[in-house]
Amino acid sequence: MSPPSRRTGRPRSVEADRAILGATRAALVELGWGKLTMGDVAARAGVAKTTLYRRWAGKNELVVDAVAAVFDEHLMSADCGSLRADIENVVVRFAELLELPETKTALMAVVAEATQDEALGARVRSAIVDRQKRLVLIGRERAQLRGELPREEDPGAAARNADLIFDVIAGSVVHRLLVSAEPVDAEWAQGFSTLLLQGLAAAAQPGGTTENGGGGPGGQNPAGSV
Amino acid sequence: MSPPSRRTGRPRSVEADRAILGATRAALVELGWGKLTMGDVAARAGVAKTTLYRRWAGKNELVVDAVAAVFDEHLMSADCGSLRADIENVVVRFAELLELPETKTALMAVVAEATQDEALGARVRSAIVDRQKRLVLIGRERAQLRGELPREEDPGAAARNADLIFDVIAGSVVHRLLVSAEPVDAEWAQGFSTLLLQGLAAAAQPGGTTENGGGGPGGQNPAGSV
Amino acid sequence: MSPPSRRTGRPRSVEADRAILGATRAALVELGWGKLTMGDVAARAGVAKTTLYRRWAGKNELVVDAVAAVFDEHLMSADCGSLRADIENVVVRFAELLELPETKTALMAVVAEATQDEALGARVRSAIVDRQKRLVLIGRERAQLRGELPREEDPGAAARNADLIFDVIAGSVVHRLLVSAEPVDAEWAQGFSTLLLQGLAAAAQPGGTTENGGGGPGGQNPAGSV
Amino acid sequence: MSPPSRRTGRPRSVEADRAILGATRAALVELGWGKLTMGDVAARAGVAKTTLYRRWAGKNELVVDAVAAVFDEHLMSADCGSLRADIENVVVRFAELLELPETKTALMAVVAEATQDEALGARVRSAIVDRQKRLVLIGRERAQLRGELPREEDPGAAARNADLIFDVIAGSVVHRLLVSAEPVDAEWAQGFSTLLLQGLAAAAQPGGTTENGGGGPGGQNPAGSV
DNA sequence: TACTAACCGAGACGGTACGTCTTGTCTTCAT
DNA sequence: ATGAAGACAAGACGTACCGTCTCGGTTAGTA
């Protein structure tokens, strides 16, 4: 997994790694993704451009790691006492995170680049996305301990379910903030949580995700029953 | 709308407009947003760069218009007979649209740029996003006619609700496709629809968006009732 | 010969040409060949690097033209009244030219590069060397008018002779100055002229360049006759 | 000469010295002076860059030594039986030496660098130039023994004379080959020798180098006597 | 035999110039 | 006035070399 762990030659400076990521973050705050340049980051870090390129293939990769560090700092999953409270909390915290000047533009830009560069996409997912997804798993676990959600028996279905929930939460918040350009406040978080909690309840029902498959006429009962 | 409607001098070539948007789209397919350049678009269109800049302020604006044209081509809202079917249909159609190489690479990129440029954001919303949001309104109208959803009395709440639903649908699909890089197939669409239909039911209940506001302890009943 | 003489597009700025050559010369004086950089020249000339590279393939070509301009400025062939005086004059003038800070290092460096780049060599010869060679032809013409030298009948031999004389004059002065690092003063010029005048006399004798071809034993008469 | 003559510690590898000079020569042949890099030489020699810099201050010094080694290999001064034959021989041999790819590309380059670095100039002269100059002295000695040239009484004048002759021979050949880029063949060697032998004769005449000093009008007799 | 100073390879480091590329503007001639 | 062509200033790109510096390890010579 690790590179053959060279043991010859001068070892890479861990100091430099820290300085570069810090400089990248500072540059993101000051200049934004668009005006950030490798040369500027190097200068801020007191480092040669070569040193950047030895570690990161380019601006995209560097920014992914810098943003990942910001995410790691803000990652948390406080137990708020109920599933609803946990969801509202994570929504608001995630929104706060996306409002930081160093993440907002950079994250979207990197995701855009990732559509053309599979390796970059993998890096984004492993360094940023998957770590956030962990919060969903933890939240579900807690809800199950509280008895708010039943334990799922099929591990495959459980994983698919977690993926769906994560895409819905993260996607909705991002879209609200960055596309619709509207704030994610307590009110919006409540409305969203209400919607999501009902969905979780339905998904938890046996066969919930496969019932009424064709979507053909006559399938109006889930909402029609209200 | 038009500037004082110039009447003197040579009129602008409508041919050129078409060629430029077509060339932009082709360049997006071949090169992706990142490698697309104004010079290349001009060359493909057989047009001078001056001609591009006379019509669009820059790469961002040009690409927004090119992408908007693609969206317009694919816009539709067939009545599939039920709310669930309508939702699944719009999800799958939207996913197909996002899988086109010219939109996939460009959409996140212009959204990223828009976070730094409010005018661009407004253009993105008016040219692309709002036209999609209309589909949500049409779908809700149809569901209300069918009796699947109640009519809302408060127009403000109705608008907020439509915004929420749109953010959830569009955001989830985009996140699934572009961030998680997983396919939006019939199965995923079903799971997502199930989740969303339950949410719509809850939101439609009187006071649904404000009940149980604080999310404090003891608020576990919505899902706990399952 | 000339490029198809484009008539479309913006014409190249003659102003820029002048500024660049001037800046190159100034940079040669201040920094010398080794420290001269394309970026610095561009900055001095108030010009973008692109503009340099549009006209010259690199540092070598640029410097050749800049040095050629210096040579052209100093080129002269005053009639000093006698062949000896003309030779001594051209030797001293050429030495002065080579002592200029903008020519000394640059000329040798460019000649060195030219050994690996035939196109550069051709440029050096046509822009610098051949124009100097003209002085030899003019000097010979004057000497023949004065009766100091006979007219040569074979034009091929005359050309070969001029080449030889030029290589001897230019080579000796360059070697004295740059390799031996000794001054070319009036005394050295006298000694050199004496040597050369005798050679010219010998070469002018019928069959002078082919007599005693083998160089075998017994061929000692030219000097032995002294 | 040597520093306090270290006596402790591991001695420097003589193997490495040989490998480095060999690699330098090979790199000169393949790449020429301009493209030769220290890193490349180190890699070819199977040696660390540190090892190069421990022995030579830089590219210039390294190349001077490598070229000097080539010159030493080719040094010779066969007695060809007459002064003319000796001259023609040395001219042709020197030309052969300069045609070697490792000297052709490097000699002018180090001379160019030497104009900016006096220490380097001294090194070039002591390692390369002066060893060649010895051939002139030997040739003159032989000619004097043969009676082709008179013995000079003033040792200062003799030294100046040798310097002049050396500059003329070496400079003319170098200029012919590297600047004019024309071959030094038997025919050119003959023409050059003829010219030089006459000059030697004149210079050997008492007062030859000072007569007719001003070069003023009326000084046309040396050639005018032809 | 053990110590130890100088050596060696590898390769990372800060710096700096390279030559290319793109952006958005400007200038020319022609329509 | 517009259009195609293309030069222009500005400035980032990613690469290449330079000469220095740390590493871990080797190799005499001395103790």
PDB file of N, CA and C in Angstrom, chain A residues 75-87 89-90 134-151, chain B residues 220:
ATOM      1  N   LEU A  75     -15.034  17.630  11.516  1.00  0.00           N
ATOM      2  CA  LEU A  75     -15.823  16.404  11.601  1.00  0.00           C
ATOM      3  C   LEU A  75     -16.228  16.165  13.044  1.00  0.00           C
ATOM      4  N   MET A  76     -17.485  15.836  13.247  1.00  0.00           N
ATOM      5  CA  MET A  76     -17.890  15.520  14.618  1.00  0.00           C
ATOM      6  C   MET A  76     -19.215  14.793  14.531  1.00  0.00           C
ATOM      7  N   SER A  77     -19.566  14.112  15.541  1.00  0.00           N
ATOM      8  CA  SER A  77     -20.865  13.454  15.542  1.00  0.00           C
ATOM      9  C   SER A  77     -21.344  13.411  16.993  1.00  0.00           C
ATOM     10  N   ALA A  78     -21.663  14.588  17.488  1.00  0.00           N
ATOM     11  CA  ALA A  78     -22.162  14.639  18.856  1.00  0.00           C
ATOM     12  C   ALA A  78     -23.487  13.888  18.949  1.00  0.00           C
ATOM     13  N   ASP A  79     -23.704  13.239  20.045  1.00  0.00           N
ATOM     14  CA  ASP A  79     -24.985  12.563  20.279  1.00  0.00           C
ATOM     15  C   ASP A  79     -25.964  13.602  20.815  1.00  0.00           C
ATOM     16  N   CYS A  80     -26.941  13.961  20.009  1.00  0.00           N
ATOM     17  CA  CYS A  80     -27.859  15.018  20.406  1.00  0.00           C
ATOM     18  C   CYS A  80     -29.113  14.469  21.079  1.00  0.00           C
ATOM     19  N   GLY A  81     -29.153  13.167  21.265  1.00  0.00           N
ATOM     20  CA  GLY A  81     -30.236  12.623  22.066  1.00  0.00           C
ATOM     21  C   GLY A  81     -31.358  11.978  21.281  1.00  0.00           C
ATOM     22  N   SER A  82     -31.517  12.391  20.023  1.00  0.00           N
ATOM     23  CA  SER A  82     -32.557  11.762  19.210  1.00  0.00           C
ATOM     24  C   SER A  82     -32.095  11.753  17.762  1.00  0.00           C
ATOM     25  N   LEU A  83     -32.702  10.913  16.979  1.00  0.00           N
ATOM     26  CA  LEU A  83     -32.324  10.848  15.568  1.00  0.00           C
ATOM     27  C   LEU A  83     -32.599  12.182  14.883  1.00  0.00           C
ATOM     28  N   ARG A  84     -33.787  12.732  15.155  1.00  0.00           N
ATOM     29  CA  ARG A  84     -34.103  14.031  14.546  1.00  0.00           C
ATOM     30  C   ARG A  84     -33.064  15.082  14.919  1.00  0.00           C
ATOM     31  N   ALA A  85     -32.706  15.142  16.177  1.00  0.00           N
ATOM     32  CA  ALA A  85     -31.732  16.147  16.603  1.00  0.00           C
ATOM     33  C   ALA A  85     -30.371  15.884  15.959  1.00  0.00           C
ATOM     34  N   ASP A  86     -30.012  14.607  15.863  1.00  0.00           N
ATOM     35  CA  ASP A  86     -28.747  14.273  15.220  1.00  0.00           C
ATOM     36  C   ASP A  86     -28.734  14.730  13.763  1.00  0.00           C
ATOM     37  N   ILE A  87     -29.838  14.496  13.078  1.00  0.00           N
ATOM     38  CA  ILE A  87     -29.892  14.875  11.665  1.00  0.00           C
ATOM     39  C   ILE A  87     -29.819  16.398  11.525  1.00  0.00           C
ATOM     40  N   ASN A  89     -28.586  18.466  13.480  1.00  0.00           N
ATOM     41  CA  ASN A  89     -27.240  18.912  13.863  1.00  0.00           C
ATOM     42  C   ASN A  89     -26.248  18.717  12.717  1.00  0.00           C
ATOM     43  N   VAL A  90     -26.286  17.548  12.123  1.00  0.00           N
ATOM     44  CA  VAL A  90     -25.307  17.268  11.070  1.00  0.00           C
ATOM     45  C   VAL A  90     -25.574  18.160   9.853  1.00  0.00           C
ATOM     46  N   ARG A 134     -19.133   8.261   7.211  1.00  0.00           N
ATOM     47  CA  ARG A 134     -19.026   7.591   8.496  1.00  0.00           C
ATOM     48  C   ARG A 134     -20.037   8.153   9.505  1.00  0.00           C
ATOM     49  N   LEU A 135     -20.271   9.449   9.400  1.00  0.00           N
ATOM     50  CA  LEU A 135     -21.206  10.070  10.342  1.00  0.00           C
ATOM     51  C   LEU A 135     -22.603   9.479  10.199  1.00  0.00           C
ATOM     52  N   VAL A 136     -22.978   9.156   8.975  1.00  0.00           N
ATOM     53  CA  VAL A 136     -24.285   8.540   8.751  1.00  0.00           C
ATOM     54  C   VAL A 136     -24.337   7.182   9.453  1.00  0.00           C
ATOM     55  N   LEU A 137     -23.273   6.424   9.293  1.00  0.00           N
ATOM     56  CA  LEU A 137     -23.251   5.091   9.904  1.00  0.00           C
ATOM     57  C   LEU A 137     -23.331   5.204  11.426  1.00  0.00           C
ATOM     58  N   ILE A 138     -22.575   6.149  11.975  1.00  0.00           N
ATOM     59  CA  ILE A 138     -22.586   6.324  13.432  1.00  0.00           C
ATOM     60  C   ILE A 138     -23.972   6.751  13.905  1.00  0.00           C
ATOM     61  N   GLY A 139     -24.571   7.688  13.165  1.00  0.00           N
ATOM     62  CA  GLY A 139     -25.900   8.169  13.538  1.00  0.00           C
ATOM     63  C   GLY A 139     -26.921   7.030  13.506  1.00  0.00           C
ATOM     64  N   ARG A 140     -26.840   6.204  12.484  1.00  0.00           N
ATOM     65  CA  ARG A 140     -27.775   5.088  12.400  1.00  0.00           C
ATOM     66  C   ARG A 140     -27.585   4.115  13.561  1.00  0.00           C
ATOM     67  N   GLU A 141     -26.324   3.850  13.844  1.00  0.00           N
ATOM     68  CA  GLU A 141     -26.013   2.936  14.952  1.00  0.00           C
ATOM     69  C   GLU A 141     -26.643   3.442  16.245  1.00  0.00           C
ATOM     70  N   ARG A 142     -26.456   4.744  16.481  1.00  0.00           N
ATOM     71  CA  ARG A 142     -27.006   5.312  17.710  1.00  0.00           C
ATOM     72  C   ARG A 142     -28.532   5.224  17.732  1.00  0.00           C
ATOM     73  N   ALA A 143     -29.131   5.507  16.564  1.00  0.00           N
ATOM     74  CA  ALA A 143     -30.592   5.445  16.491  1.00  0.00           C
ATOM     75  C   ALA A 143     -31.069   4.018  16.751  1.00  0.00           C
ATOM     76  N   GLN A 144     -30.316   3.049  16.268  1.00  0.00           N
ATOM     77  CA  GLN A 144     -30.709   1.657  16.511  1.00  0.00           C
ATOM     78  C   GLN A 144     -30.581   1.311  17.985  1.00  0.00           C
ATOM     79  N   LEU A 145     -29.520   1.816  18.645  1.00  0.00           N
ATOM     80  CA  LEU A 145     -29.356   1.562  20.075  1.00  0.00           C
ATOM     81  C   LEU A 145     -30.508   2.179  20.868  1.00  0.00           C
ATOM     82  N   ARG A 146     -30.950   3.343  20.392  1.00  0.00           N
ATOM     83  CA  ARG A 146     -32.058   3.992  21.070  1.00  0.00           C
ATOM     84  C   ARG A 146     -33.388   3.318  20.755  1.00  0.00           C
ATOM     85  N   GLY A 147     -33.391   2.473  19.740  1.00  0.00           N
ATOM     86  CA  GLY A 147     -34.638   1.850  19.333  1.00  0.00           C
ATOM     87  C   GLY A 147     -35.432   2.688  18.349  1.00  0.00           C
ATOM     88  N   GLU A 148     -34.830   3.770  17.858  1.00  0.00           N
ATOM     89  CA  GLU A 148     -35.551   4.604  16.897  1.00  0.00           C
ATOM     90  C   GLU A 148     -35.611   3.954  15.521  1.00  0.00           C
ATOM     91  N   LEU A 149     -34.602   3.154  15.252  1.00  0.00           N
ATOM     92  CA  LEU A 149     -34.567   2.462  13.960  1.00  0.00           C
ATOM     93  C   LEU A 149     -34.321   0.981  14.219  1.00  0.00           C
ATOM     94  N   PRO A 150     -34.945   0.121  13.413  1.00  0.00           N
ATOM     95  CA  PRO A 150     -34.679  -1.321  13.570  1.00  0.00           C
ATOM     96  C   PRO A 150     -33.319  -1.674  12.990  1.00  0.00           C
ATOM     97  N   ARG A 151     -32.731  -2.751  13.481  1.00  0.00           N
ATOM     98  CA  ARG A 151     -31.495  -3.283  12.879  1.00  0.00           C
ATOM     99  C   ARG A 151     -31.845  -3.924  11.543  1.00  0.00           C
TER     100      ARG A 151
ATOM    101  N   GLN B 220     -38.222  11.709  19.629  1.00  0.00           N
ATOM    102  CA  GLN B 220     -37.949  10.534  18.809  1.00  0.00           C
ATOM    103  C   GLN B 220     -39.183   9.910  18.197  1.00  0.00           C
TER     104      GLN B 220
END
